[in-house]
Short mmCIF file of C-alpha atoms and ligand atoms in Angstrom, two decimals:
data_model
loop_
_atom_site.label_atom_id
_atom_site.label_comp_id
_atom_site.label_asym_id
_atom_site.label_seq_id
_atom_site.Cartn_x
_atom_site.Cartn_y
_atom_site.Cartn_z
CA MET A 13 185.10 177.91 119.11
CA GLU A 14 188.85 177.19 119.28
CA LYS A 15 190.04 175.07 122.21
CA ASN A 16 193.30 174.00 123.82
CA TRP A 17 194.79 170.53 123.17
CA ALA A 18 192.95 168.94 126.11
CA GLY A 19 189.65 170.60 125.16
CA ASN A 20 189.06 171.99 128.67
CA VAL A 21 189.77 175.64 127.76
CA THR A 22 187.74 177.52 125.14
CA TYR A 23 189.61 180.51 123.78
CA ARG A 24 187.50 183.65 124.16
CA ALA A 25 189.59 185.80 121.83
CA THR A 26 187.72 188.04 119.41
CA GLU A 27 190.23 187.09 116.71
CA ILE A 28 193.23 184.78 116.19
CA HIS A 29 195.75 186.53 113.93
CA HIS A 30 198.11 184.55 111.67
CA PRO A 31 200.71 187.04 110.44
CA ALA A 32 202.95 185.75 107.64
CA THR A 33 205.86 188.16 108.15
CA LEU A 34 207.64 189.87 111.03
CA ALA A 35 206.38 193.22 109.74
CA ASP A 36 202.76 191.93 109.87
CA LEU A 37 203.32 190.66 113.41
CA ARG A 38 204.76 193.98 114.54
CA SER A 39 201.89 196.01 113.14
CA THR A 40 199.29 193.56 114.53
CA ILE A 41 200.77 193.96 118.01
CA ALA A 42 201.21 197.72 117.75
CA LYS A 43 197.55 198.15 116.75
CA SER A 44 196.09 195.78 119.36
CA ARG A 45 194.86 196.84 122.80
CA GLN A 46 194.96 193.33 124.33
CA ILE A 47 196.84 190.44 122.76
CA ARG A 48 198.67 187.22 123.61
CA ALA A 49 200.73 184.66 121.76
CA LEU A 50 199.35 181.18 121.23
CA GLY A 51 201.75 178.25 120.84
CA THR A 52 200.71 174.64 120.23
CA ARG A 53 197.91 174.94 122.85
CA HIS A 54 199.19 172.28 125.25
CA SER A 55 198.63 174.30 128.43
CA PHE A 56 195.75 173.17 130.63
CA ASN A 57 194.69 176.40 132.31
CA GLU A 58 193.70 179.97 131.40
CA LEU A 59 197.33 181.05 130.88
CA ALA A 60 196.99 181.40 127.10
CA ASN A 61 193.42 182.71 127.19
CA THR A 62 192.27 186.29 126.68
CA GLY A 63 189.13 188.21 125.89
CA GLY A 64 191.29 190.35 123.58
CA GLU A 65 193.13 188.94 120.58
CA LEU A 66 195.48 185.98 120.08
CA VAL A 67 198.33 185.71 117.65
CA SER A 68 199.78 182.49 116.25
CA LEU A 69 203.17 182.44 114.52
CA ALA A 70 202.28 179.27 112.58
CA ARG A 71 202.40 181.04 109.19
CA MET A 72 205.62 182.96 109.87
CA PRO A 73 208.83 181.88 108.06
CA LYS A 74 210.73 179.05 109.80
CA PHE A 75 214.48 179.00 110.43
CA VAL A 76 217.05 176.78 112.16
CA GLU A 77 220.40 178.63 112.17
CA PHE A 78 223.48 176.98 113.64
CA ASP A 79 226.41 178.66 115.31
CA THR A 80 228.67 175.61 115.47
CA GLY A 81 231.34 177.59 117.32
CA ALA A 82 229.17 178.50 120.32
CA PRO A 83 227.66 175.88 119.84
CA SER A 84 224.05 177.06 119.65
CA VAL A 85 221.06 177.13 117.36
CA LYS A 86 218.62 179.96 116.72
CA VAL A 87 215.13 178.70 115.89
CA SER A 88 211.78 180.27 115.06
CA ALA A 89 209.97 180.45 118.38
CA ASP A 90 206.88 178.56 117.26
CA LEU A 91 208.76 175.49 115.99
CA ARG A 92 207.86 172.29 117.78
CA TYR A 93 210.89 170.45 119.18
CA SER A 94 210.02 167.55 116.87
CA GLN A 95 210.55 169.85 113.89
CA PHE A 96 214.26 170.52 114.48
CA VAL A 97 215.82 168.04 116.96
CA GLU A 98 216.79 165.63 114.19
CA ASP A 99 218.62 168.49 112.38
CA LEU A 100 220.67 169.05 115.54
CA ASP A 101 221.61 165.39 115.68
CA LYS A 102 222.64 165.33 112.00
CA LYS A 103 225.07 168.19 112.72
CA GLY A 104 226.48 166.29 115.73
CA PHE A 105 224.61 168.24 118.42
CA ALA A 106 221.83 167.71 120.95
CA LEU A 107 219.77 169.51 123.55
CA PRO A 108 220.58 168.30 127.07
CA ASN A 109 216.95 167.44 127.78
CA LEU A 110 213.43 167.27 126.36
CA ALA A 111 209.93 167.11 127.85
CA SER A 112 207.77 164.00 127.83
CA LEU A 113 206.38 165.11 124.47
CA PRO A 114 208.19 166.72 121.49
CA HIS A 115 204.93 168.16 120.11
CA ILE A 116 205.17 171.49 121.98
CA SER A 117 206.51 174.82 120.69
CA VAL A 118 209.83 176.15 121.96
CA ALA A 119 208.32 179.51 122.94
CA GLY A 120 205.41 177.92 124.82
CA ALA A 121 207.71 175.47 126.59
CA ILE A 122 210.21 178.04 127.81
CA ALA A 123 207.49 180.55 128.76
CA THR A 124 206.20 178.02 131.32
CA ALA A 125 209.49 176.40 132.47
CA THR A 126 208.66 173.07 130.90
CA HIS A 127 210.98 170.33 132.11
CA GLY A 128 212.09 166.75 131.62
CA SER A 129 213.87 164.77 134.30
CA GLY A 130 217.40 164.27 135.64
CA SER A 131 218.96 165.54 138.86
CA GLY A 132 221.73 167.10 136.77
CA ASN A 133 219.42 168.61 134.14
CA GLY A 134 217.81 172.04 134.27
CA SER A 135 214.41 172.76 132.71
CA LEU A 136 214.16 173.39 128.95
CA SER A 137 214.23 177.13 129.75
CA THR A 138 217.79 176.80 131.04
CA SER A 139 219.02 175.93 127.54
CA VAL A 140 217.99 179.39 126.34
CA ALA A 141 220.94 181.65 125.50
CA GLY A 142 218.97 184.42 123.78
CA LEU A 143 215.50 185.62 122.79
CA GLU A 144 213.96 188.09 120.36
CA ILE A 145 210.67 189.54 121.56
CA VAL A 146 208.22 191.84 119.78
CA THR A 147 207.05 194.12 122.56
CA ALA A 148 203.92 196.22 123.03
CA ASP A 149 204.82 199.08 120.64
CA GLY A 150 205.73 196.62 117.88
CA SER A 151 209.49 196.98 118.25
CA SER A 152 211.85 194.02 118.67
CA VAL A 153 213.97 193.55 121.78
CA THR A 154 216.91 191.12 121.87
CA LEU A 155 218.01 189.71 125.21
CA ASN A 156 221.04 187.48 125.67
CA ARG A 157 222.29 185.59 128.69
CA GLY A 158 224.21 188.05 130.86
CA ASP A 159 221.91 191.01 130.03
CA ASP A 160 220.21 192.55 133.10
CA ASP A 161 216.67 191.46 132.19
CA PHE A 162 217.54 188.07 130.73
CA ASP A 163 216.88 185.92 133.83
CA GLY A 164 213.44 187.54 134.09
CA ALA A 165 212.54 187.19 130.42
CA VAL A 166 212.90 183.48 129.68
CA VAL A 167 210.08 182.08 131.84
CA ASN A 168 207.77 184.90 130.79
CA LEU A 169 204.20 183.50 130.86
CA GLY A 170 203.65 185.34 127.56
CA ALA A 171 203.47 188.58 129.55
CA LEU A 172 206.42 190.47 128.03
CA GLY A 173 205.51 190.25 124.35
CA VAL A 174 205.63 187.75 121.51
CA VAL A 175 208.87 185.78 121.31
CA THR A 176 209.89 185.36 117.66
CA SER A 177 213.22 183.57 117.95
CA VAL A 178 215.00 181.53 120.61
CA THR A 179 218.71 180.69 120.71
CA LEU A 180 219.43 177.41 122.47
CA ASP A 181 222.74 176.11 123.80
CA LEU A 182 223.82 172.82 122.28
CA VAL A 183 225.81 169.90 123.64
CA PRO A 184 227.54 167.12 121.67
CA ALA A 185 225.10 164.55 120.26
CA PHE A 186 224.53 161.52 122.45
CA GLU A 187 222.67 158.23 122.57
CA ILE A 188 220.30 156.92 125.21
CA ARG A 189 219.13 153.47 126.23
CA GLN A 190 215.67 153.42 127.81
CA TYR A 191 214.54 150.72 130.23
CA VAL A 192 211.37 150.28 132.28
CA HIS A 193 211.59 148.54 135.66
CA GLU A 194 208.50 147.65 137.65
CA GLY A 195 207.47 147.49 141.29
CA LEU A 196 209.66 149.95 143.19
CA PRO A 197 208.61 150.10 146.86
CA LEU A 198 207.52 153.61 147.84
CA ALA A 199 209.75 153.19 150.90
CA ALA A 200 212.84 152.83 148.65
CA ASP A 201 215.55 155.50 148.41
CA ILE A 202 213.54 157.64 145.99
CA LEU A 203 216.19 160.35 145.64
CA GLY A 204 218.85 157.70 145.02
CA VAL A 205 216.70 156.24 142.24
CA LEU A 206 216.10 159.68 140.68
CA ASP A 207 219.88 160.22 140.77
CA GLY A 208 220.62 156.76 139.34
CA ALA A 209 220.70 157.67 135.63
CA TYR A 210 220.77 160.64 133.24
CA SER A 211 216.95 160.95 133.31
CA VAL A 212 214.63 158.95 135.56
CA SER A 213 210.82 159.12 135.81
CA LEU A 214 208.76 157.30 138.41
CA PHE A 215 205.14 156.48 137.55
CA THR A 216 202.56 155.51 140.17
CA ASP A 217 198.77 155.33 140.29
CA TRP A 218 198.78 155.71 144.10
CA SER A 219 196.87 152.43 144.46
CA GLY A 220 199.32 151.02 146.99
CA ASP A 221 202.78 151.34 148.50
CA THR A 222 204.51 150.79 145.18
CA ILE A 223 205.79 152.91 142.30
CA ASN A 224 204.39 151.01 139.30
CA GLN A 225 207.14 151.85 136.78
CA VAL A 226 210.62 153.37 136.82
CA TRP A 227 211.66 154.75 133.41
CA VAL A 228 215.45 154.85 133.22
CA LYS A 229 217.03 156.82 130.36
CA GLN A 230 220.77 156.34 130.51
CA ARG A 231 223.52 157.51 128.19
CA THR A 232 224.92 154.52 126.33
CA GLN A 233 228.37 154.98 127.89
CA ASP A 234 226.98 154.92 131.47
CA PRO A 235 226.75 151.70 133.51
CA GLU A 236 223.32 150.07 133.59
CA PHE A 237 221.18 151.22 136.51
CA ILE A 238 218.64 148.76 137.93
CA PRO A 239 216.80 150.15 140.97
CA ASP A 240 216.90 147.72 143.91
CA GLY A 241 213.72 145.70 144.40
CA THR A 242 212.42 146.19 140.83
CA THR A 243 211.80 143.74 138.00
CA PRO A 244 212.69 144.59 134.37
CA ALA A 245 209.57 145.02 132.22
CA ASP A 246 209.18 142.06 129.86
CA GLY A 247 207.91 144.24 126.98
CA PRO A 248 207.23 147.86 126.06
CA ARG A 249 205.12 149.85 128.50
CA HIS A 250 202.91 152.97 128.37
CA PRO A 251 202.88 154.92 131.64
CA ILE A 252 199.07 154.66 131.72
CA PRO A 253 197.96 151.03 132.02
CA GLY A 254 196.04 149.81 128.97
CA MET A 255 197.17 152.55 126.57
CA ALA A 256 198.89 151.62 123.27
CA THR A 257 202.64 151.21 123.73
CA GLU A 258 203.33 152.13 120.09
CA ASN A 259 202.76 155.77 121.15
CA CYS A 260 205.86 155.53 123.36
CA THR A 261 209.53 155.86 122.50
CA GLN A 262 211.49 152.61 122.20
CA GLN A 263 212.41 150.83 125.42
CA LEU A 264 214.08 147.51 126.36
CA GLY A 265 217.56 149.10 126.20
CA VAL A 266 217.73 149.55 122.42
CA PRO A 267 220.15 152.47 121.86
CA GLY A 268 218.67 155.54 120.16
CA ARG A 269 219.52 159.15 119.43
CA PHE A 270 218.77 161.65 122.22
CA PHE A 271 215.56 162.88 120.57
CA GLU A 272 214.27 159.34 120.06
CA ARG A 273 214.51 158.38 123.74
CA LEU A 274 214.34 161.45 126.04
CA PRO A 275 210.65 162.14 125.31
CA HIS A 276 208.28 159.41 126.52
CA PHE A 277 206.02 159.87 123.49
CA ARG A 278 206.65 159.72 119.75
CA PRO A 279 205.86 162.86 117.73
CA GLU A 280 203.63 161.05 115.21
CA PHE A 281 201.26 159.72 117.91
CA THR A 282 199.01 161.24 120.58
CA PRO A 283 201.06 161.81 123.73
CA SER A 284 199.81 160.70 127.14
CA ALA A 285 196.09 159.79 127.18
CA GLY A 286 194.59 162.57 125.03
CA GLU A 287 191.54 162.87 127.29
CA GLU A 288 192.94 164.22 130.53
CA LEU A 289 193.66 167.13 132.83
CA GLN A 290 197.09 167.74 134.35
CA THR A 291 198.48 169.26 137.56
CA GLU A 292 202.05 169.40 138.81
CA PHE A 293 203.69 170.66 141.98
CA MET A 294 207.39 171.26 142.54
CA VAL A 295 208.98 170.83 145.96
CA ALA A 296 212.55 171.20 147.16
CA ARG A 297 214.51 168.00 146.69
CA ASN A 298 215.14 167.86 150.44
CA ASP A 299 211.37 167.87 151.07
CA ALA A 300 210.54 165.31 148.41
CA VAL A 301 210.30 162.22 150.60
CA ALA A 302 208.04 163.97 153.13
CA ALA A 303 205.94 165.47 150.33
CA LEU A 304 205.43 162.06 148.72
CA GLN A 305 204.45 160.65 152.10
CA ALA A 306 201.88 163.46 152.49
CA ILE A 307 200.41 162.58 149.07
CA ASN A 308 200.40 158.89 149.95
CA GLU A 309 198.25 159.67 153.01
CA ILE A 310 195.43 160.95 150.75
CA ARG A 311 195.86 158.34 148.01
CA GLU A 312 192.33 156.96 148.45
CA HIS A 313 191.06 160.34 147.18
CA ILE A 314 193.61 160.57 144.37
CA HIS A 315 193.55 157.07 142.87
CA PRO A 316 189.87 157.04 141.71
CA VAL A 317 190.26 160.24 139.62
CA LEU A 318 193.81 159.63 138.44
CA GLN A 319 195.22 158.10 135.26
CA ILE A 320 198.85 158.27 136.38
CA SER A 321 201.29 160.29 138.49
CA GLU A 322 204.89 161.03 137.50
CA ILE A 323 207.78 161.98 139.78
CA ARG A 324 210.86 163.65 138.26
CA ALA A 325 213.97 165.60 139.30
CA ILE A 326 215.01 169.04 138.01
CA LYS A 327 218.19 170.98 138.75
CA ALA A 328 217.96 174.47 140.32
CA ASP A 329 218.26 177.58 138.11
CA GLN A 330 218.32 181.39 138.32
CA LEU A 331 215.30 182.25 136.17
CA TRP A 332 212.99 184.55 138.13
CA LEU A 333 209.65 182.83 137.50
CA SER A 334 211.06 179.34 137.36
CA PRO A 335 209.48 176.87 139.80
CA TYR A 336 213.06 175.58 140.24
CA TYR A 337 214.45 179.01 141.15
CA GLN A 338 217.44 178.41 143.44
CA ARG A 339 215.96 175.07 144.46
CA ASP A 340 216.98 171.57 143.35
CA THR A 341 213.53 170.17 142.76
CA VAL A 342 211.41 167.05 142.69
CA SER A 343 208.19 167.43 140.70
CA ILE A 344 205.02 165.51 141.49
CA HIS A 345 202.73 165.37 138.47
CA PHE A 346 199.14 164.12 138.12
CA THR A 347 197.41 163.10 134.89
CA TRP A 348 193.77 163.17 135.96
CA ILE A 349 190.66 161.87 134.26
CA ALA A 350 189.02 164.50 132.04
CA ASP A 351 186.32 165.54 134.50
CA GLY A 352 187.01 168.85 136.22
CA THR A 353 184.07 168.56 138.62
CA VAL A 354 185.47 165.51 140.39
CA VAL A 355 189.12 166.41 139.88
CA MET A 356 189.13 170.01 141.19
CA PRO A 357 188.36 169.11 144.85
CA VAL A 358 191.23 166.59 144.77
CA ILE A 359 193.60 169.18 143.28
CA SER A 360 192.70 171.49 146.18
CA MET A 361 193.35 168.65 148.63
CA VAL A 362 196.77 167.92 147.10
CA SER A 363 197.58 171.61 147.12
CA GLU A 364 196.70 171.89 150.84
CA ARG A 365 198.81 168.84 151.69
CA LEU A 366 201.81 170.32 149.87
CA ALA A 367 201.41 173.84 151.31
CA GLU A 368 203.88 173.18 154.14
CA PHE A 369 206.52 172.47 151.48
CA ASP A 370 205.91 175.78 149.65
CA ALA A 371 205.07 173.77 146.54
CA ARG A 372 205.30 175.80 143.35
CA PRO A 373 202.78 174.84 140.64
CA HIS A 374 203.60 174.19 136.97
CA TRP A 375 202.49 177.41 135.27
CA ALA A 376 200.77 175.58 132.41
CA LYS A 377 198.80 173.05 134.44
CA ILE A 378 195.73 173.27 136.68
CA PHE A 379 196.21 174.55 140.21
CA ASP A 380 194.21 176.18 142.94
CA ILE A 381 196.42 178.45 145.03
CA ALA A 382 195.47 181.94 146.26
CA PRO A 383 197.49 184.69 144.49
CA GLU A 384 199.02 185.97 147.73
CA VAL A 385 200.21 182.46 148.61
CA LEU A 386 201.67 182.01 145.14
CA GLN A 387 203.39 185.38 145.41
CA SER A 388 205.03 184.32 148.67
CA ARG A 389 206.58 181.33 146.86
CA TYR A 390 208.17 183.36 144.03
CA GLU A 391 210.63 185.82 145.51
CA ARG A 392 211.40 187.50 142.16
CA LEU A 393 207.73 188.03 141.19
CA GLN A 394 207.90 191.76 141.95
CA ASP A 395 211.00 192.09 139.76
CA PHE A 396 209.17 190.29 136.96
CA ASP A 397 206.17 192.62 137.39
CA ASP A 398 208.48 195.64 137.13
CA LEU A 399 210.05 194.22 133.96
CA ALA A 400 206.61 193.52 132.46
CA ARG A 401 205.44 197.07 133.25
CA ARG A 402 208.58 198.52 131.68
CA LEU A 403 208.20 196.54 128.42
CA ASP A 404 204.40 196.70 128.38
CA PRO A 405 203.25 199.82 130.29
CA ALA A 406 199.59 199.51 129.23
CA GLY A 407 199.34 195.81 130.12
CA LYS A 408 198.60 194.71 126.53
CA PHE A 409 199.93 191.18 127.16
CA ARG A 410 198.52 190.90 130.68
CA ASN A 411 195.48 188.59 130.65
CA GLU A 412 193.35 187.78 133.71
CA PHE A 413 195.55 184.82 134.70
CA VAL A 414 198.73 186.87 134.72
CA ALA A 415 197.07 189.93 136.27
CA GLU A 416 195.82 187.85 139.18
CA ILE A 417 199.28 186.43 139.86
CA LEU A 418 201.03 189.77 139.63
CA SER A 419 198.30 192.01 141.01
CA PRO A 420 198.65 193.11 144.66
CA ARG A 421 201.72 195.33 144.86
C1 FAD B 704 200.36 165.56 126.94
C2 FAD B 704 201.16 166.64 127.58
C3 FAD B 704 202.38 166.33 128.17
C4 FAD B 704 203.13 167.33 128.79
N1 FAD B 704 204.35 167.00 129.31
C5 FAD B 704 205.09 167.94 129.95
C6 FAD B 704 206.36 167.64 130.49
O1 FAD B 704 206.89 166.54 130.31
N2 FAD B 704 207.00 168.59 131.20
C7 FAD B 704 206.45 169.82 131.41
O2 FAD B 704 207.06 170.63 132.12
N3 FAD B 704 205.27 170.18 130.83
C8 FAD B 704 204.60 169.27 130.10
N4 FAD B 704 203.40 169.62 129.51
C9 FAD B 704 202.98 171.03 129.57
C10 FAD B 704 203.50 171.82 128.37
O3 FAD B 704 204.89 171.72 128.25
C11 FAD B 704 203.15 173.31 128.52
O4 FAD B 704 201.78 173.41 128.49
C12 FAD B 704 203.75 174.23 127.44
O5 FAD B 704 203.46 175.56 127.78
C13 FAD B 704 203.19 173.91 126.09
O6 FAD B 704 203.66 174.79 125.09
P1 FAD B 704 202.61 175.33 124.00
O7 FAD B 704 203.39 175.84 122.83
O8 FAD B 704 201.57 174.33 123.73
O9 FAD B 704 202.01 176.56 124.81
P2 FAD B 704 200.52 177.24 124.80
O10 FAD B 704 199.61 176.41 125.62
O11 FAD B 704 200.11 177.51 123.39
O12 FAD B 704 200.89 178.56 125.56
C14 FAD B 704 201.42 178.53 126.86
C15 FAD B 704 201.97 179.90 127.24
O13 FAD B 704 203.08 180.22 126.41
C16 FAD B 704 202.86 181.50 125.84
N5 FAD B 704 203.46 181.52 124.50
C17 FAD B 704 203.32 180.62 123.50
N6 FAD B 704 203.99 181.03 122.41
C18 FAD B 704 204.58 182.20 122.74
C19 FAD B 704 205.39 183.15 122.03
N7 FAD B 704 205.75 182.96 120.76
N8 FAD B 704 205.79 184.27 122.69
C20 FAD B 704 205.43 184.49 123.97
N9 FAD B 704 204.66 183.65 124.67
C21 FAD B 704 204.25 182.52 124.06
C22 FAD B 704 201.35 181.66 125.76
O14 FAD B 704 200.98 183.03 125.67
C23 FAD B 704 200.95 181.03 127.06
O15 FAD B 704 201.10 181.98 128.07
C24 FAD B 704 202.65 168.67 128.85
C25 FAD B 704 201.43 168.99 128.23
C26 FAD B 704 200.70 167.98 127.59
C27 FAD B 704 199.42 168.34 126.92
#
């Protein structure tokens, strides 16, 4: 049976289609009663699963089309970032941010509001300027920024149809230096540290009152940022102690192109641990210090089942299902050991501790929040449901995961 990247989800689909042309894709969708798109399978929960059919765009023609005037690039939706970021750089352009791994598809990343870090950087979904979607009857819909439905359609959980192309805004190419500093006291000015450079990630195993590593990614023209109280790492580091550092992008301040430094992991190696489960909660920036304190109070439960935690900053946006909707955000991520039986009770505990902060979960990671509670944290959920029903009246793209989130009206 086919599984997701982490191996914790077995796809129940009766068939996985691999259309080779847009016409094939359209007729596959039109004929199907229940179908969903599958990207590079990096989500950790039932979001991509269905008892109906799945469709992969892996055999469809690939394209990377520049509009140097805009500037923007239109790419096939199933391309992995690693497959086109170097092309952008060669033309003198960049994306403002990337996730920790470049292995994921563009469509899967934007469907779930995948993010990197940086107080001034929105999620990867905020780079989207346009989308082409094959909807339930097999016809194509194009939505561009400024269209009525656009803000609802980017973070779409795969529930509106199959995205076939994505147009992304570009910025001028830039270089990054990446440094790792160790031993930041948890009592430090965490927000000040997150604001200290273009992209900052804090890694802790919650074993004590210290953030183990601060990953600082700064543009080469910016002044060097060394968080107070830390010591520069004396060699390359992996966020998870003991893992091979060759899997990670180059550190120690060696300048590199944006795509060689913004991700933590290199495309040719396994990202993160490989054997793991992941959870992430997003809280308002103003609540971040209190939320981290709440997590610290239950660290003796977290540490034994954790590989590493990562804390990042994400700028607010206007996308309806974005966890950063109208809220400058700090995300608190957990890479757990690969054992759901011991990890699930701790996820519930974390979720309860963060309830007072109206924490919004990462759509693609494991969480345990009642649908009505989740609905109360996404004020545009009803608008998204209306949009989904308009584009997909029979609920062809609505699997159990999505139905549960959208259900009570
Ligand atoms: C090691 C690791 C590190 C990660 N790091 C980060 C990180 O730094 N930041 C972060 O925010 N997340 C991170 N993630 C989570 C990851 O970004 C999300 O799981 C993302 O959805 C993966 O994209 P995918 O193509 O694998 O999607 P899949 O798991 O294949 O699918 C996810 C969703 O996207 C939908 N979808 C996929 N393709 C299409 C399409 N063509 N049209 C419509 N819907 C589509 C699917 O139907 C499904 O609902 C990480 C995951 C892993 C495994």
